[in-house]
Coordinates of C-alpha atoms and ligand atoms in Angstrom, one line a residue:
X21 CA -56.7 -14.7 -38.0
X22 CA -53.8 -12.4 -37.4
X23 CA -51.6 -13.0 -34.4
X24 CA -52.3 -10.4 -31.7
X25 CA -49.7 -9.0 -29.3
X26 CA -50.3 -6.7 -26.4
X27 CA -47.3 -4.5 -25.4
X28 CA -47.5 -3.3 -21.8
X29 CA -45.3 -0.3 -21.0
X30 CA -44.3 0.2 -17.3
X31 CA -41.5 2.7 -17.7
X32 CA -37.7 2.4 -17.6
X33 CA -34.9 3.7 -19.7
X34 CA -36.4 2.4 -22.9
X35 CA -39.0 5.2 -22.9
X36 CA -37.0 7.9 -21.1
X37 CA -36.1 11.4 -22.1
X38 CA -33.8 14.0 -20.6
X39 CA -35.6 16.4 -18.2
X40 CA -34.6 19.9 -19.4
X41 CA -34.4 21.3 -15.9
X42 CA -32.5 18.6 -14.0
X43 CA -30.7 16.9 -16.8
X44 CA -31.7 13.5 -15.5
X45 CA -33.6 10.8 -17.3
X46 CA -37.4 10.7 -16.7
X47 CA -40.1 8.5 -18.3
X48 CA -42.3 9.9 -21.0
X49 CA -45.4 8.6 -22.6
X50 CA -45.1 6.5 -25.8
X51 CA -48.8 6.8 -26.6
X52 CA -48.4 5.0 -29.9
X53 CA -45.6 2.5 -30.4
X54 CA -46.0 2.7 -34.2
X55 CA -45.0 6.4 -34.2
X56 CA -41.7 5.5 -32.6
X57 CA -41.2 2.2 -34.5
X58 CA -42.9 2.5 -37.9
X59 CA -41.0 -0.7 -38.9
X60 CA -43.4 -2.7 -36.8
X61 CA -46.0 -2.2 -39.5
X62 CA -44.0 -4.6 -41.6
X63 CA -44.8 -7.4 -39.1
X64 CA -48.1 -9.1 -40.0
X65 CA -49.5 -8.9 -36.4
X66 CA -52.0 -6.9 -34.6
X67 CA -50.0 -5.0 -32.0
X68 CA -51.8 -3.1 -29.3
X69 CA -50.1 -0.9 -26.8
X70 CA -51.1 -0.2 -23.2
X71 CA -49.2 2.3 -21.1
X72 CA -49.6 2.3 -17.3
X73 CA -50.6 5.6 -15.9
X74 CA -47.8 5.9 -13.4
X75 CA -44.7 5.1 -15.5
X76 CA -41.8 4.3 -13.2
X77 CA -38.1 3.9 -13.1
X78 CA -38.0 0.2 -12.1
X79 CA -36.1 1.1 -8.9
X80 CA -39.6 2.2 -7.8
X81 CA -41.1 -1.2 -8.5
X82 CA -43.5 -2.6 -5.9
X83 CA -45.5 -5.8 -5.4
X84 CA -48.6 -3.6 -5.9
X85 CA -47.4 -2.8 -9.4
X86 CA -46.8 -6.5 -10.1
X87 CA -50.5 -7.1 -9.1
X88 CA -51.6 -4.4 -11.6
X89 CA -49.4 -6.0 -14.3
X90 CA -50.8 -9.5 -13.6
X91 CA -54.3 -8.1 -13.6
X92 CA -53.8 -6.5 -17.1
X93 CA -52.5 -9.8 -18.4
X94 CA -55.5 -11.6 -16.9
X95 CA -57.9 -9.1 -18.3
X96 CA -56.5 -9.5 -21.8
X97 CA -55.4 -13.1 -21.7
X98 CA -58.0 -14.5 -24.1
X99 CA -57.7 -11.6 -26.5
X100 CA -54.0 -11.9 -27.3
X101 CA -51.6 -14.6 -28.3
X102 CA -48.7 -13.1 -26.4
X103 CA -47.5 -10.2 -24.2
X104 CA -44.5 -8.0 -24.2
X105 CA -43.7 -6.0 -21.0
X106 CA -41.5 -3.0 -21.4
X107 CA -39.7 -2.6 -18.1
X108 CA -36.6 -1.0 -16.6
X109 CA -33.8 -3.4 -16.4
X110 CA -32.8 -2.7 -12.8
X111 CA -35.5 -4.8 -11.2
X112 CA -36.6 -6.7 -14.3
X113 CA -35.4 -10.0 -12.9
X114 CA -37.5 -9.5 -9.7
X115 CA -40.6 -8.6 -11.7
X116 CA -40.2 -11.5 -14.2
X117 CA -39.7 -13.9 -11.3
X118 CA -42.7 -12.5 -9.4
X119 CA -44.9 -12.8 -12.5
X120 CA -43.8 -16.4 -13.1
X121 CA -45.2 -17.3 -9.7
X122 CA -48.3 -15.2 -9.9
X123 CA -49.3 -16.6 -13.3
X124 CA -49.9 -20.3 -12.6
X125 CA -50.6 -22.4 -15.7
X126 CA -49.4 -19.7 -18.0
X127 CA -49.8 -21.0 -21.6
X128 CA -48.9 -17.9 -23.5
X129 CA -45.6 -15.9 -23.9
X130 CA -44.9 -13.0 -21.5
X131 CA -41.6 -11.5 -22.7
X132 CA -40.0 -8.8 -20.5
X133 CA -37.6 -6.4 -22.3
X134 CA -36.1 -3.0 -21.9
X135 CA -32.9 -1.2 -22.9
X136 CA -29.7 0.3 -21.7
X137 CA -30.1 3.4 -23.9
X138 CA -33.4 5.3 -24.3
X139 CA -35.3 4.7 -27.6
X140 CA -34.7 8.3 -28.7
X141 CA -30.9 7.8 -28.8
X142 CA -29.3 6.9 -32.1
X143 CA -27.5 3.7 -30.8
X144 CA -30.4 2.6 -28.6
X145 CA -30.7 -1.2 -28.1
X146 CA -34.4 -0.6 -27.4
X147 CA -35.6 -0.9 -30.9
X148 CA -34.0 -4.3 -31.6
X149 CA -35.1 -5.6 -28.2
X150 CA -38.8 -4.6 -28.7
X151 CA -38.9 -6.0 -32.3
X152 CA -37.3 -9.3 -31.2
X153 CA -39.6 -9.6 -28.2
X154 CA -42.7 -9.1 -30.3
X155 CA -41.5 -11.7 -32.8
X156 CA -40.8 -14.1 -29.9
X157 CA -44.2 -13.4 -28.2
X158 CA -45.9 -14.1 -31.6
X159 CA -43.9 -17.2 -32.6
X160 CA -45.8 -20.4 -33.0
X161 CA -44.7 -24.0 -33.7
X162 CA -46.0 -26.2 -36.5
X163 CA -49.0 -27.2 -34.3
X164 CA -49.9 -23.6 -33.9
X165 CA -48.8 -23.5 -30.2
X166 CA -46.7 -20.6 -28.8
X167 CA -42.9 -21.3 -29.0
X168 CA -42.2 -19.8 -25.5
X169 CA -45.3 -20.2 -23.2
X170 CA -43.6 -18.9 -20.1
X171 CA -42.3 -15.7 -18.5
X172 CA -39.0 -14.7 -20.2
X173 CA -36.5 -11.9 -20.5
X174 CA -35.2 -10.8 -23.9
X175 CA -32.1 -8.6 -23.8
X176 CA -29.6 -8.1 -26.7
X177 CA -29.2 -11.6 -28.2
X178 CA -30.5 -13.9 -25.5
X179 CA -33.9 -15.0 -24.4
X180 CA -33.7 -16.2 -20.8
X181 CA -36.1 -17.8 -18.4
X182 CA -37.4 -14.9 -16.3
X183 CA -37.0 -16.6 -12.9
X184 CA -33.5 -17.7 -13.7
X185 CA -32.2 -14.3 -14.7
X186 CA -30.1 -11.7 -12.9
X187 CA -28.9 -8.2 -14.1
X188 CA -25.2 -8.5 -14.0
X189 CA -24.0 -5.6 -16.1
X190 CA -25.0 -1.9 -15.8
X191 CA -23.3 -0.9 -19.0
X192 CA -23.2 -3.7 -21.6
X193 CA -26.2 -4.3 -23.9
X194 CA -26.0 -7.9 -22.8
X195 CA -27.1 -7.0 -19.3
X196 CA -28.6 -10.3 -18.0
X197 CA -27.2 -13.6 -17.1
X198 CA -28.8 -17.0 -16.3
X199 CA -26.0 -18.8 -14.6
X200 CA -27.9 -22.0 -13.9
X201 CA -30.2 -22.5 -16.9
X202 CA -29.5 -22.5 -20.6
X203 CA -30.9 -19.7 -22.9
X204 CA -34.4 -20.3 -24.1
X205 CA -33.5 -18.8 -27.5
X206 CA -30.5 -17.2 -29.2
X207 CA -31.2 -14.2 -31.3
X208 CA -29.0 -13.8 -34.4
X209 CA -29.7 -13.8 -38.1
X210 CA -32.4 -16.3 -37.1
X211 CA -34.1 -16.8 -33.7
X212 CA -33.0 -20.2 -32.6
X213 CA -35.3 -21.7 -30.0
X214 CA -33.8 -24.2 -27.7
X215 CA -37.1 -26.1 -27.4
X216 CA -35.8 -28.7 -25.0
X217 CA -35.3 -26.0 -22.3
X218 CA -38.6 -24.2 -22.9
X219 CA -41.6 -25.0 -20.7
X220 CA -44.3 -27.2 -22.3
X221 CA -47.6 -25.5 -23.0
X222 CA -50.2 -26.5 -20.4
X223 CA -53.9 -27.0 -21.1
X224 CA -54.9 -26.1 -17.6
X225 CA -56.7 -22.8 -16.9
X226 CA -54.7 -19.7 -15.9
X227 CA -54.8 -18.9 -12.2
X228 CA -53.6 -15.4 -11.2
X229 CA -52.3 -15.2 -7.7
X230 CA -52.2 -11.6 -6.3
X231 CA -51.5 -12.0 -2.6
X232 CA -47.7 -11.3 -2.4
X233 CA -46.5 -10.9 1.2
X234 CA -43.7 -8.3 1.6
X235 CA -42.7 -9.5 5.1
X236 CA -39.5 -11.0 3.8
X237 CA -35.9 -9.9 3.8
X238 CA -32.3 -10.6 2.6
X239 CA -29.2 -10.9 4.7
X240 CA -26.0 -11.0 2.8
X241 CA -23.1 -12.5 4.6
X242 CA -19.7 -10.8 4.6
X243 CA -16.5 -11.3 6.5
X244 CA -16.8 -9.2 9.6
X245 CA -20.5 -9.3 9.9
X246 CA -21.4 -8.2 13.4
X247 CA -23.7 -9.7 16.1
X248 CA -25.8 -6.6 16.1
X249 CA -26.4 -6.7 12.4
X250 CA -27.5 -10.3 12.4
X251 CA -29.4 -10.0 15.7
X252 CA -31.4 -6.9 14.6
X253 CA -32.1 -8.3 11.1
X254 CA -33.5 -11.5 12.5
X255 CA -35.7 -9.6 14.8
X256 CA -37.3 -7.4 12.2
X257 CA -40.9 -7.1 13.3
X258 CA -43.4 -9.1 11.2
X259 CA -40.7 -10.7 9.1
X260 CA -41.8 -14.2 8.1
X261 CA -39.1 -15.3 5.6
X262 CA -35.4 -14.4 5.2
X263 CA -33.0 -15.2 2.4
X264 CA -29.6 -15.9 3.8
X265 CA -27.1 -15.1 1.0
X266 CA -24.3 -17.4 1.8
X267 CA -20.9 -18.1 0.3
X268 CA -20.1 -20.7 -2.4
X269 CA -22.1 -23.8 -2.0
X270 CA -24.2 -22.5 0.8
X271 CA -21.5 -21.9 3.5
X272 CA -21.7 -19.6 6.5
X273 CA -19.6 -18.9 9.6
X274 CA -19.5 -21.6 12.2
X275 CA -19.2 -19.1 15.1
X276 CA -21.4 -20.1 17.9
X277 CA -23.3 -16.8 18.3
X278 CA -24.2 -16.8 14.7
X279 CA -25.7 -20.3 14.6
X280 CA -27.5 -19.7 17.9
X281 CA -29.0 -16.5 16.6
X282 CA -30.3 -18.3 13.5
X283 CA -31.6 -21.2 15.5
X284 CA -33.5 -18.9 17.9
X285 CA -35.1 -17.1 15.0
X286 CA -36.1 -20.4 13.3
X287 CA -37.5 -21.7 16.6
X288 CA -39.5 -18.5 16.7
X289 CA -41.1 -19.3 13.3
X290 CA -38.9 -17.5 10.8
X291 CA -38.2 -19.3 7.5
X292 CA -34.6 -19.0 6.5
X293 CA -33.8 -19.8 2.9
X294 CA -30.2 -20.5 1.9
X295 CA -29.3 -18.9 -1.4
X296 CA -25.7 -18.7 -2.7
X297 CA -24.1 -15.3 -3.5
X298 CA -22.5 -17.0 -6.6
X299 CA -24.1 -16.3 -10.0
X300 CA -23.9 -20.0 -10.9
X301 CA -23.7 -23.3 -9.0
X302 CA -25.9 -24.6 -6.2
X303 CA -26.3 -24.7 -2.5
X304 CA -25.3 -28.1 -1.1
X305 CA -25.9 -28.1 2.6
X306 CA -23.7 -30.5 4.4
X307 CA -21.0 -30.6 1.8
X308 CA -18.7 -28.5 4.0
X309 CA -18.6 -28.3 7.8
X310 CA -19.6 -24.6 7.3
X311 CA -23.0 -25.5 6.1
X312 CA -23.6 -28.6 8.2
X313 CA -24.9 -26.6 11.1
X314 CA -27.4 -24.7 8.9
X315 CA -28.9 -28.0 7.9
X316 CA -29.2 -29.2 11.5
X317 CA -31.0 -26.1 12.7
X318 CA -33.6 -26.1 9.9
X319 CA -32.3 -23.6 7.3
X320 CA -34.0 -24.5 4.0
X321 CA -31.8 -25.1 0.9
X322 CA -32.4 -22.8 -2.1
X323 CA -30.5 -25.2 -4.4
X324 CA -29.6 -23.1 -7.5
X325 CA -32.3 -20.5 -7.2
X326 CA -31.4 -16.8 -7.8
X327 CA -32.0 -14.3 -5.0
X328 CA -34.6 -12.5 -7.1
X329 CA -36.5 -15.6 -7.7
X330 CA -36.2 -16.7 -4.0
X331 CA -37.6 -13.4 -2.9
X332 CA -40.6 -13.7 -5.2
X333 CA -41.2 -17.3 -4.3
X334 CA -41.2 -16.5 -0.6
X335 CA -43.6 -13.5 -1.1
X336 CA -45.9 -15.8 -3.2
X337 CA -45.9 -18.8 -0.9
X338 CA -46.3 -16.8 2.3
X339 CA -49.0 -14.6 0.6
X340 CA -50.9 -17.8 -0.3
X341 CA -51.3 -18.5 3.4
X342 CA -49.5 -21.8 3.5
X343 CA -48.3 -23.1 6.9
X344 CA -44.6 -22.7 7.8
X345 CA -44.0 -26.4 7.1
X346 CA -45.8 -26.2 3.7
X347 CA -43.8 -23.1 2.7
X348 CA -40.6 -24.8 3.7
X349 CA -41.4 -27.9 1.6
X350 CA -42.6 -25.9 -1.5
X351 CA -39.4 -23.8 -1.3
X352 CA -37.4 -26.9 -2.1
X353 CA -39.6 -27.9 -5.1
X354 CA -39.4 -26.3 -8.5
X355 CA -42.8 -24.7 -9.1
X356 CA -42.1 -22.7 -12.3
X357 CA -38.8 -24.1 -13.5
X358 CA -36.9 -21.7 -11.1
X359 CA -34.6 -24.3 -9.7
X360 CA -33.0 -27.6 -10.4
X361 CA -32.9 -30.2 -7.7
Ligands
LIG19 N1 -33.1 2.8 -13.9 C1 -33.7 2.1 -15.1 C2 -34.8 1.3 -14.7 O1 -34.6 0.2 -14.2 C3 -32.7 1.4 -15.9 C4 -33.2 0.7 -17.1 O2 -34.3 0.9 -17.5 O3 -32.5 -0.1 -17.7 O4 -36.0 1.7 -14.7

């Protein structure tokens, strides 16, 4: 039987064209992928294409859209060997992280890809990215199991774990980085799979979680941050979880008012997750005096998780309805390979 791949199109630069009136890029409907990429007929797979009705620039991405995307994958899970998601690059790392938590026991490839230049442009990186993503989603090992049974991001010549990725470049074709985890595959003349870093295929049944809770926030530290800024952020109504983007290995000001504010919020039930602003390396609370206090008042270490993944993980765990203590303990455990402890 032929390998079957479903390509899901959500919007983004890859399928954009210039609006004649405004001159800005707007999404258009692909309708049939083969019309745009006839070369796909040379691949011996069944490739089906699904386009979401409301195609979006990924800056308009929402948890509701993630739920539709997860639902489409669930609906088609048994019919296809792998999935490719065409998505804008701006929030791709958030979506790939979210889907990794939403799709528990995923045993098939879900490859996110996009492009920096629209498909219609002569030098577009979109064509290569789509073709490589389809090949990766279809790839099987000698036992007939998928090579990459997890959520990943393919951009230019690298396949990265989705929940380890960050968009770090707005211009280069190599737009993503995974500072704390090796590439799952390197795309060159051949696609070289780094199997020791790829998740093992599970035999458990897929569980799709769709209760993402958006009552979370991010507070990025900077020299000169004011009392009002911290105070008001911590008192955001309904907020249940906050990512504190700290310096270096998880460090923050030792100023009394700052620590007191955080402590009061934690005592009030807020979960504060310590994630470093650095693109690689890990939070090590207690290594410096400047993180010792955070540890004492109950800030939770994010180890080497990315902000994108931390946000998705908080939304997922809070959405699942776990108690505060349970959320705090799951936050420190790798659930989908998103952190190293
Ligand atoms: N603004 C676009 C988006 O994220 C950029 C891209 O597709 O790469 O949808």
